[in-house]
XYZ file of N, CA and C in Angstrom:
714
model
N 0.856 -1.192 0.000
C 0.000 0.000 0.000
C 0.895 1.246 0.000
N 0.645 2.138 -0.922
C 1.456 3.340 -1.065
C 1.226 4.291 0.112
N 2.289 4.642 0.859
C 2.111 5.566 1.987
C 1.541 6.912 1.567
N 1.799 7.311 0.324
C 1.362 8.631 -0.126
C -0.140 8.703 -0.398
N -0.859 7.625 -0.154
C -2.330 7.705 -0.131
C -2.759 8.664 0.972
N -1.986 8.681 2.057
C -2.259 9.632 3.123
C -1.774 11.010 2.696
N -2.657 11.995 2.762
C -2.361 13.328 2.239
C -1.176 13.982 2.933
N -0.996 13.717 4.227
C 0.119 14.328 4.938
C 1.458 13.797 4.449
N 1.501 12.533 4.073
C 2.728 11.955 3.534
C 2.881 12.295 2.051
N 1.768 12.431 1.351
C 1.817 12.757 -0.077
C 2.437 14.122 -0.316
N 2.241 15.051 0.609
C 2.718 16.410 0.416
C 4.144 16.670 0.857
N 4.848 15.632 1.268
C 6.207 15.817 1.786
C 7.245 15.911 0.678
N 8.268 16.737 0.874
C 9.420 16.659 -0.029
C 10.111 15.316 0.154
N 10.832 14.885 -0.851
C 11.410 13.549 -0.847
C 12.303 13.298 0.359
N 13.080 14.298 0.768
C 14.003 14.095 1.885
C 13.260 13.802 3.184
N 12.192 14.554 3.450
C 11.413 14.324 4.669
C 10.649 13.003 4.577
N 10.123 12.729 3.396
C 9.379 11.485 3.206
C 10.258 10.278 3.493
N 11.457 10.266 2.955
C 12.357 9.138 3.162
C 12.749 9.002 4.626
N 12.981 10.121 5.282
C 13.364 10.085 6.693
C 12.253 9.487 7.542
N 11.022 9.930 7.320
C 9.901 9.467 8.124
C 9.529 8.016 7.814
N 9.438 7.704 6.521
C 8.960 6.373 6.144
C 9.931 5.280 6.581
N 11.205 5.620 6.759
C 12.183 4.614 7.198
C 11.914 4.138 8.620
N 11.107 4.894 9.358
C 10.778 4.530 10.741
C 9.342 4.036 10.886
N 8.633 3.898 9.764
C 7.231 3.507 9.819
C 7.046 2.035 9.473
N 5.938 1.488 9.940
C 5.541 0.134 9.555
C 4.076 0.141 9.173
N 3.721 -0.721 8.217
C 2.340 -0.859 7.769
C 1.635 -1.881 8.648
N 0.484 -1.484 9.213
C -0.264 -2.374 10.099
C -1.712 -2.451 9.643
N -2.337 -3.582 9.926
C -3.753 -3.787 9.650
C -4.546 -3.538 10.923
N -5.532 -2.661 10.837
C -6.318 -2.285 12.007
C -7.714 -2.882 11.899
N -8.083 -3.795 12.786
C -9.430 -4.393 12.741
C -10.480 -3.449 13.327
N -11.679 -3.543 12.787
C -12.779 -2.721 13.286
C -13.012 -2.988 14.766
N -13.191 -1.892 15.515
C -13.503 -1.995 16.928
C -12.316 -1.908 17.854
N -11.100 -1.974 17.343
C -9.922 -1.935 18.214
C -9.704 -0.516 18.739
N -9.390 -0.410 20.016
C -8.970 0.856 20.599
C -7.455 0.958 20.481
N -6.986 1.989 19.777
C -5.548 2.182 19.618
C -4.930 2.767 20.886
N -5.699 3.599 21.559
C -5.338 4.110 22.881
C -6.599 4.700 23.488
N -6.584 4.907 24.787
C -7.766 5.392 25.485
C -7.490 6.744 26.130
N -8.552 7.371 26.604
C -8.427 8.664 27.268
C -7.486 8.550 28.469
N -6.547 9.469 28.561
C -5.601 9.474 29.672
C -4.309 8.731 29.388
N -4.282 7.986 28.282
C -3.058 7.283 27.911
C -2.189 8.149 27.004
N -0.891 7.920 27.065
C 0.027 8.501 26.094
C 0.212 7.447 24.996
N -0.221 7.702 23.765
C -0.119 6.691 22.710
C 1.323 6.261 22.474
N 1.493 5.008 22.182
C 2.832 4.522 21.852
C 3.208 4.879 20.426
N 2.189 5.036 19.546
C 2.432 5.302 18.138
C 1.502 6.397 17.620
N 1.917 7.005 16.518
C 1.071 7.893 15.731
C 0.708 7.146 14.458
N -0.568 7.191 14.067
C -1.079 6.414 12.940
C -1.459 7.328 11.769
N -1.021 6.935 10.568
C -1.367 7.618 9.330
C -2.246 6.667 8.511
N -3.562 6.806 8.559
C -4.431 5.865 7.847
C -4.256 5.921 6.333
N -4.295 4.748 5.699
C -4.305 4.638 4.235
C -5.415 3.663 3.824
N -6.523 3.774 4.496
C -7.657 2.882 4.254
C -8.525 2.727 5.490
N -7.894 2.648 6.646
C -8.639 2.576 7.904
C -9.257 3.937 8.228
N -10.293 3.922 9.032
C -10.913 5.155 9.525
C -10.952 5.068 11.039
N -10.403 6.077 11.698
C -10.263 6.086 13.153
C -11.162 7.168 13.738
N -11.957 6.792 14.717
C -12.857 7.733 15.377
C -12.242 8.261 16.661
N -12.403 9.564 16.877
C -12.119 10.154 18.180
C -13.389 10.033 19.011
N -13.347 9.224 20.063
C -14.516 8.967 20.885
C -14.390 9.655 22.241
N -15.466 10.303 22.652
C -15.541 10.905 23.977
C -16.455 10.057 24.839
N -15.899 9.470 25.894
C -16.643 8.581 26.780
C -17.087 9.339 28.028
N -18.363 9.175 28.373
C -18.927 9.835 29.540
C -18.990 8.865 30.713
N -19.046 9.391 31.949
C -19.102 8.519 33.128
C -20.302 7.577 33.151
N -21.397 7.972 32.487
C -22.593 7.122 32.490
C -22.538 6.028 31.427
N -21.399 5.915 30.730
C -21.244 4.882 29.720
C -21.591 5.334 28.317
N -22.115 6.546 28.164
C -22.481 7.079 26.857
C -21.221 7.532 26.118
N -21.094 7.199 24.841
C -19.934 7.580 24.035
C -20.396 8.232 22.743
N -19.684 9.270 22.317
C -20.020 9.980 21.088
C -18.755 10.145 20.247
N -18.924 9.955 18.943
C -17.836 10.215 18.012
C -17.744 11.724 17.778
N -16.585 12.308 18.059
C -16.421 13.752 17.912
C -15.669 14.142 16.649
N -14.922 13.197 16.072
C -14.125 13.516 14.881
C -13.723 12.219 14.217
N -13.441 12.283 12.907
C -12.993 11.111 12.158
C -11.634 11.396 11.533
N -10.743 10.441 11.643
C -9.396 10.593 11.092
C -9.191 9.523 10.026
N -8.963 9.976 8.801
C -8.776 9.050 7.696
C -7.553 9.390 6.888
N -7.668 9.247 5.580
C -6.509 9.359 4.703
C -5.968 10.779 4.547
N -6.582 11.745 5.197
C -6.070 13.112 5.142
C -5.426 13.539 6.456
N -5.346 12.622 7.441
C -4.862 13.038 8.745
C -4.012 12.000 9.444
N -3.898 12.165 10.745
C -3.123 11.248 11.586
C -3.709 11.224 12.975
N -3.518 10.119 13.657
C -4.088 9.929 14.990
C -2.982 9.711 16.010
N -3.075 10.430 17.131
C -2.105 10.284 18.200
C -1.238 11.505 18.395
N -1.248 12.403 17.425
C -0.369 13.564 17.479
C -0.781 14.547 18.571
N -2.057 14.548 18.963
C -2.508 15.486 20.002
C -1.870 15.172 21.347
N -1.286 13.982 21.460
C -0.670 13.585 22.725
C 0.842 13.860 22.747
N 1.323 14.709 21.861
C 2.754 15.021 21.849
C 3.222 15.588 23.175
N 2.356 16.352 23.822
C 2.753 17.025 25.057
C 2.055 16.477 26.301
N 1.408 15.333 26.195
C 0.737 14.775 27.359
C -0.254 13.711 26.976
N -1.001 13.194 27.942
C -1.973 12.122 27.682
C -3.075 12.552 26.719
N -3.641 11.589 26.031
C -4.709 11.862 25.084
C -5.993 12.252 25.804
N -6.757 13.168 25.177
C -8.050 13.570 25.742
C -9.203 12.814 25.091
N -8.889 11.822 24.240
C -9.943 11.038 23.598
C -9.515 9.589 23.461
N -10.491 8.726 23.168
C -10.215 7.321 22.856
C -10.202 7.153 21.342
N -9.144 6.547 20.829
C -9.024 6.322 19.391
C -9.529 4.925 19.065
N -10.659 4.870 18.369
C -11.315 3.603 18.054
C -11.373 3.403 16.543
N -11.002 2.222 16.072
C -11.028 1.928 14.640
C -12.477 1.720 14.211
N -12.994 2.647 13.418
C -14.380 2.554 12.960
C -14.505 1.678 11.727
N -13.591 1.862 10.780
C -13.560 1.032 9.574
C -12.217 0.314 9.523
N -12.262 -1.001 9.404
C -11.025 -1.771 9.300
C -10.242 -1.351 8.060
N -8.927 -1.446 8.157
C -8.093 -1.083 7.014
C -6.644 -0.958 7.435
N -5.858 -0.378 6.559
C -4.427 -0.264 6.786
C -4.039 1.134 7.259
N -2.925 1.190 7.954
C -2.358 2.465 8.390
C -0.854 2.288 8.561
N -0.132 3.365 8.330
C 1.287 3.383 8.681
C 1.408 3.984 10.070
N 2.283 3.416 10.866
C 2.471 3.950 12.204
C 3.952 4.170 12.479
N 4.204 5.121 13.359
C 5.555 5.456 13.775
C 5.538 5.665 15.282
N 6.542 5.177 16.023
C 6.559 5.402 17.472
C 6.513 6.895 17.789
N 5.697 7.265 18.741
C 5.536 8.678 19.090
C 6.862 9.328 19.470
N 7.709 8.707 20.297
C 8.988 9.351 20.629
C 9.875 9.574 19.402
N 9.807 8.645 18.441
C 10.607 8.794 17.221
C 10.114 9.984 16.408
N 8.794 10.104 16.258
C 8.250 11.232 15.507
C 8.636 12.550 16.164
N 8.571 12.609 17.488
C 8.951 13.833 18.195
C 10.398 14.199 17.913
N 11.255 13.209 17.838
C 12.678 13.482 17.583
C 12.935 13.897 16.138
N 12.078 13.469 15.210
C 12.290 13.754 13.790
C 11.671 15.080 13.343
N 10.645 15.546 14.033
C 9.938 16.745 13.586
C 10.838 17.966 13.404
N 11.837 18.206 14.268
C 12.717 19.358 14.024
C 13.458 19.278 12.690
N 13.571 18.080 12.143
C 14.255 17.892 10.858
C 13.271 17.815 9.684
N 11.985 17.976 9.992
C 10.938 17.872 8.968
C 10.018 19.089 9.046
N 10.519 20.276 8.677
C 9.714 21.494 8.843
C 8.438 21.512 8.005
N 8.468 20.921 6.811
C 7.262 20.896 5.979
C 6.183 20.045 6.656
N 6.593 18.909 7.169
C 5.628 18.028 7.836
C 5.107 18.674 9.119
N 5.954 19.348 9.837
C 5.529 20.008 11.075
C 4.489 21.080 10.778
N 4.690 21.842 9.703
C 3.702 22.862 9.323
C 2.396 22.222 8.871
N 2.509 21.091 8.158
C 1.297 20.395 7.705
C 0.496 19.866 8.888
N 1.175 19.361 9.900
C 0.487 18.880 11.099
C -0.222 20.034 11.795
N 0.450 21.182 11.888
C -0.166 22.360 12.506
C -1.415 22.778 11.744
N -1.336 22.747 10.412
C -2.497 23.098 9.591
C -3.633 22.099 9.790
N -3.286 20.814 9.889
C -4.291 19.777 10.121
C -4.978 19.977 11.470
N -4.215 20.309 12.493
C -4.780 20.539 13.815
C -5.681 21.775 13.813
N -5.293 22.783 13.063
C -6.124 23.988 12.967
C -7.455 23.650 12.315
N -7.406 22.856 11.231
C -8.642 22.472 10.544
C -9.525 21.623 11.458
N -8.907 20.755 12.241
C -9.664 19.940 13.181
C -10.393 20.824 14.190
N -9.706 21.830 14.711
C -10.330 22.726 15.689
C -11.500 23.476 15.064
N -11.337 23.950 13.819
C -12.417 24.653 13.123
C -13.630 23.741 12.982
N -13.393 22.502 12.571
C -14.500 21.574 12.337
C -15.169 21.151 13.642
N -14.395 20.959 14.698
C -14.980 20.613 15.990
C -15.848 21.748 16.503
N -15.378 22.980 16.331
C -16.163 24.145 16.756
C -17.449 24.250 15.946
N -17.355 24.025 14.639
C -18.531 24.113 13.781
C -19.525 23.006 14.090
N -19.020 21.842 14.504
C -19.909 20.730 14.839
C -20.816 21.080 16.009
N -20.303 21.876 16.951
C -21.124 22.316 18.078
C -22.275 23.189 17.569
N -21.955 24.112 16.661
C -22.974 24.977 16.071
C -24.000 24.145 15.311
N -23.502 23.184 14.525
C -24.392 22.334 13.724
C -25.358 21.562 14.622
N -24.836 21.038 15.729
C -25.666 20.258 16.635
C -26.775 21.053 17.286
N -26.583 22.372 17.389
C -27.583 23.208 18.043
C -28.584 23.825 17.069
N -28.235 23.893 15.788
C -29.061 24.666 14.867
C -29.597 23.883 13.669
N -29.121 22.660 13.446
C -29.547 21.953 12.246
C -30.214 20.630 12.579
N -31.002 20.162 11.629
C -31.816 18.969 11.837
C -30.962 17.709 11.897
N -31.571 16.636 12.395
C -30.892 15.337 12.410
C -30.483 14.946 10.997
N -31.365 15.193 10.030
C -31.070 14.840 8.648
C -29.837 15.572 8.126
N -29.762 16.882 8.373
C -28.617 17.658 7.903
C -27.327 17.220 8.590
N -27.399 16.959 9.897
C -26.217 16.504 10.612
C -25.761 15.135 10.112
N -26.722 14.265 9.813
C -26.396 12.945 9.289
C -25.712 13.053 7.923
N -26.232 13.910 7.046
C -25.632 14.081 5.724
C -24.220 14.635 5.849
N -24.050 15.611 6.703
C -22.709 16.176 6.930
C -21.748 15.084 7.367
N -22.175 14.270 8.315
C -21.344 13.176 8.838
C -21.032 12.159 7.746
N -22.011 11.843 6.901
C -21.803 10.879 5.826
C -20.781 11.394 4.818
N -20.894 12.653 4.434
C -19.960 13.216 3.463
C -18.540 13.240 4.013
N -18.396 13.628 5.271
C -17.071 13.629 5.884
C -16.517 12.210 5.940
N -17.377 11.249 6.228
C -16.943 9.855 6.298
C -16.349 9.392 4.970
N -17.074 9.624 3.873
C -16.590 9.136 2.584
C -15.416 9.960 2.067
N -15.297 11.208 2.523
C -14.127 12.006 2.168
C -12.841 11.366 2.693
N -12.939 10.648 3.790
C -11.744 10.191 4.497
C -11.454 8.703 4.320
N -12.185 8.066 3.429
C -11.955 6.654 3.141
C -11.673 6.467 1.654
N -11.416 5.236 1.244
C -11.040 4.952 -0.136
C -12.236 4.639 -1.027
N -13.407 4.451 -0.430
C -14.602 4.136 -1.200
C -15.806 4.814 -0.558
N -16.843 5.110 -1.346
C -18.008 5.834 -0.811
C -18.975 4.924 -0.057
N -18.449 4.166 0.885
C -19.251 3.213 1.640
C -18.966 3.385 3.132
N -20.026 3.396 3.935
C -19.919 3.488 5.389
C -20.317 2.138 5.960
N -19.400 1.475 6.627
C -19.633 0.116 7.110
C -20.146 0.138 8.559
N -21.377 0.592 8.718
C -22.000 0.653 10.037
C -23.479 0.319 9.903
N -24.051 -0.270 10.955
C -25.493 -0.482 11.001
C -26.183 0.811 11.432
N -27.503 0.854 11.276
C -28.254 2.024 11.728
C -28.041 2.250 13.224
N -27.986 1.179 13.990
C -27.781 1.291 15.426
C -26.419 1.886 15.736
N -25.403 1.442 15.011
C -24.057 1.978 15.248
C -23.970 3.449 14.871
N -24.642 3.839 13.796
C -24.673 5.249 13.409
C -25.338 6.078 14.496
N -26.472 5.597 14.996
C -27.201 6.345 16.026
C -26.370 6.493 17.293
N -25.636 5.449 17.664
C -24.814 5.502 18.865
C -23.663 6.486 18.707
N -23.047 6.513 17.536
C -21.906 7.400 17.334
C -22.320 8.861 17.211
N -23.522 9.103 16.684
C -23.983 10.475 16.536
C -24.796 10.963 17.729
N -25.255 10.031 18.559
C -26.017 10.424 19.724
C -27.485 10.701 19.443
N -28.040 10.103 18.370
C -29.449 10.262 18.032
C -30.184 8.935 18.214
N -31.509 9.011 18.336
C -32.310 7.801 18.412
C -32.219 7.043 17.091
N -32.230 5.714 17.189
C -32.120 4.900 15.980
C -33.267 5.181 15.015
N -34.462 5.396 15.551
C -35.624 5.637 14.688
C -35.414 6.881 13.827
N -34.794 7.912 14.402
C -34.548 9.146 13.658
C -33.539 8.909 12.540
N -32.527 8.107 12.817
C -31.522 7.788 11.801
C -32.146 6.970 10.675
N -32.934 5.957 11.037
C -33.567 5.106 10.031
C -34.512 5.915 9.150
N -35.248 6.837 9.753
C -36.173 7.684 8.989
C -35.405 8.552 7.992
N -34.320 9.171 8.438
C -33.534 10.044 7.559
C -32.877 9.242 6.437
N -32.346 8.070 6.766
C -31.724 7.235 5.745
C -32.758 6.742 4.729
N -33.966 6.471 5.217
C -35.030 6.049 4.319
C -35.372 7.129 3.306
N -35.403 8.371 3.742
C -35.689 9.487 2.835
C -34.600 9.612 1.779
N -33.342 9.508 2.201
C -32.219 9.637 1.261
C -32.183 8.466 0.281
N -32.606 7.295 0.751
C -32.695 6.135 -0.134
C -33.776 6.350 -1.190
N -34.929 6.878 -0.765
C -36.026 7.133 -1.693
C -35.638 8.162 -2.754
N -34.781 9.097 -2.388
C -34.313 10.104 -3.336
C -33.264 9.549 -4.297
N -32.731 8.366 -3.980
C -31.717 7.752 -4.831
C -30.305 8.208 -4.549
N -30.103 8.882 -3.396
C -28.782 9.407 -3.072
C -27.891 8.370 -2.399
N -28.513 7.390 -1.746
C -27.755 6.337 -1.071
C -28.439 5.000 -1.305
N -27.697 3.933 -1.028
C -28.253 2.583 -0.945
C -27.906 2.065 0.440
N -28.922 1.723 1.214
C -28.717 1.272 2.584
C -29.010 -0.218 2.704
N -27.992 -0.970 3.056
C -28.135 -2.405 3.302
C -27.761 -2.662 4.754
N -27.960 -3.892 5.203
C -27.617 -4.218 6.576
C -26.112 -4.063 6.789
N -25.737 -3.178 7.678
C -24.330 -2.981 8.001
C -23.557 -2.187 6.981
N -24.269 -1.523 6.041
C -23.560 -0.809 4.985
C -24.432 0.285 4.404
N -23.854 1.471 4.227
C -24.521 2.590 3.577
C -23.614 3.066 2.453
N -24.106 2.986 1.219
C -23.310 3.378 0.057
C -23.831 4.684 -0.511
N -22.944 5.646 -0.681
C -23.311 6.920 -1.297
C -23.260 6.753 -2.810
N -24.394 6.946 -3.471
C -24.481 6.748 -4.918
C -24.659 8.055 -5.687
N -25.176 9.086 -5.022
C -25.363 10.388 -5.659
C -24.837 11.461 -4.716
N -23.531 11.659 -4.740
C -22.909 12.618 -3.832
C -23.433 14.046 -4.061
N -23.667 14.387 -5.332
C -24.133 15.744 -5.638
C -25.460 16.044 -4.954
N -26.318 15.038 -4.870
C -27.596 15.232 -4.195
C -27.422 15.514 -2.714
N -26.506 14.789 -2.071
C -26.236 15.021 -0.656
C -25.623 16.406 -0.436
N -24.722 16.798 -1.319
C -24.098 18.112 -1.176
C -25.119 19.233 -1.319
N -26.136 19.012 -2.149
C -27.179 20.023 -2.323
C -28.047 20.160 -1.082
N -28.134 19.100 -0.275
C -28.983 19.111 0.916
C -28.228 19.470 2.189
N -26.901 19.305 2.198
C -26.148 19.464 3.435
C -26.107 20.929 3.862
N -26.014 21.134 5.170
C -25.888 22.490 5.698
C -24.481 23.032 5.405
N -24.334 24.350 5.538
C -23.043 24.981 5.256
C -21.939 24.498 6.188
N -22.297 23.907 7.319
C -21.298 23.447 8.281
C -20.334 22.430 7.661
N -20.816 21.683 6.670
C -19.950 20.689 6.044
C -18.724 21.320 5.412
N -18.920 22.489 4.807
C -17.840 23.101 4.040
C -16.824 23.816 4.914
N -17.194 24.093 6.170
C -16.301 24.839 7.051
C -15.087 23.996 7.418
N -13.897 24.503 7.112
C -12.667 23.822 7.477
C -12.336 22.621 6.626
N -13.067 22.414 5.528
C -12.851 21.232 4.712
C -11.609 21.323 3.831
N -11.119 22.535 3.624
C -9.965 22.675 2.756
C -10.341 22.660 1.288
N -11.633 22.741 1.000
C -12.111 22.843 -0.379
C -13.329 23.751 -0.378
N -13.534 24.517 -1.426
C -14.603 25.513 -1.408
C -15.981 24.925 -1.660
N -16.966 25.551 -1.068
C -18.351 25.271 -1.406
C -18.619 25.811 -2.810
N -19.353 25.082 -3.633
C -19.685 25.611 -4.961
C -20.341 26.987 -4.859
N -19.837 27.933 -5.658
C -20.368 29.311 -5.673
C -20.228 29.991 -4.314
N -19.138 29.666 -3.597
C -18.935 30.246 -2.268
C -18.622 31.729 -2.366
N -19.107 32.484 -1.376
C -18.802 33.902 -1.281
C -17.415 34.073 -0.656
N -16.809 35.274 -0.742
C -15.510 35.505 -0.088
C -15.534 35.187 1.401
N -16.645 35.505 2.083
C -16.748 35.212 3.506
C -16.741 33.712 3.754
N -17.463 32.965 2.907
C -17.510 31.525 3.047
C -16.164 30.889 2.737
N -15.438 31.431 1.770
C -14.087 30.956 1.465
C -13.161 31.161 2.647
N -13.282 32.306 3.310
C -12.450 32.567 4.474
C -12.767 31.583 5.593
N -14.046 31.283 5.782
C -14.440 30.339 6.836
C -13.932 28.942 6.548
N -13.817 28.586 5.270
C -13.364 27.249 4.913
C -11.862 27.099 5.020
N -11.165 28.226 5.270
C -9.719 28.182 5.366
C -9.018 28.393 4.042
N -9.797 28.753 2.997
C -9.213 28.918 1.665
C -9.143 30.380 1.240
N -9.798 31.245 1.998
C -9.811 32.643 1.606
C -8.604 33.409 2.101
């Protein structure tokens, strides 16, 4: 599997790429595995090239919510460079990832200025999207939030398929299963998705983009069609 499938590795100059990749190994991540938990210092940083990793926030009452998804455009574990992780990293979609020991990456970053800047930019985009998700949760419908989540999911994987049941989707988003099933049924009737047991396939992305709230485009690193200068600035492209 080509490491440059991951956008952070794809954008490296050859010298930095060779330095980093010489310390990496390709690993297979099974669905459901916790790579590290809240309060732990991760042993490795993961660069997905097919796997999808969820940032999970666990509550004392046992309730857990997915707060962010890390796929082929990002890396998992880097937030713990200066201390224990504030989230649990759970493999949502099985697949491959390159990993590097966290102490090794810390020692190499001073010699990889392009990669260090890219990580900073990735963290900035993550903060923008996490902040926007709070706004979305307070002002937009379950359907709009679901579409936003679906588009982000397929953006970060190698195929336009989400390998989750309706129950798993409801648990990760924090909505009732009935509400998720109703929204998915509407999108299926429109021909935008095909929903099977344990699998949701996006078949008409343009239709979903036409229905999604503006929150999807914030921090995405790509412009909304016909975006205004203000919207471009919010997306990080202006």
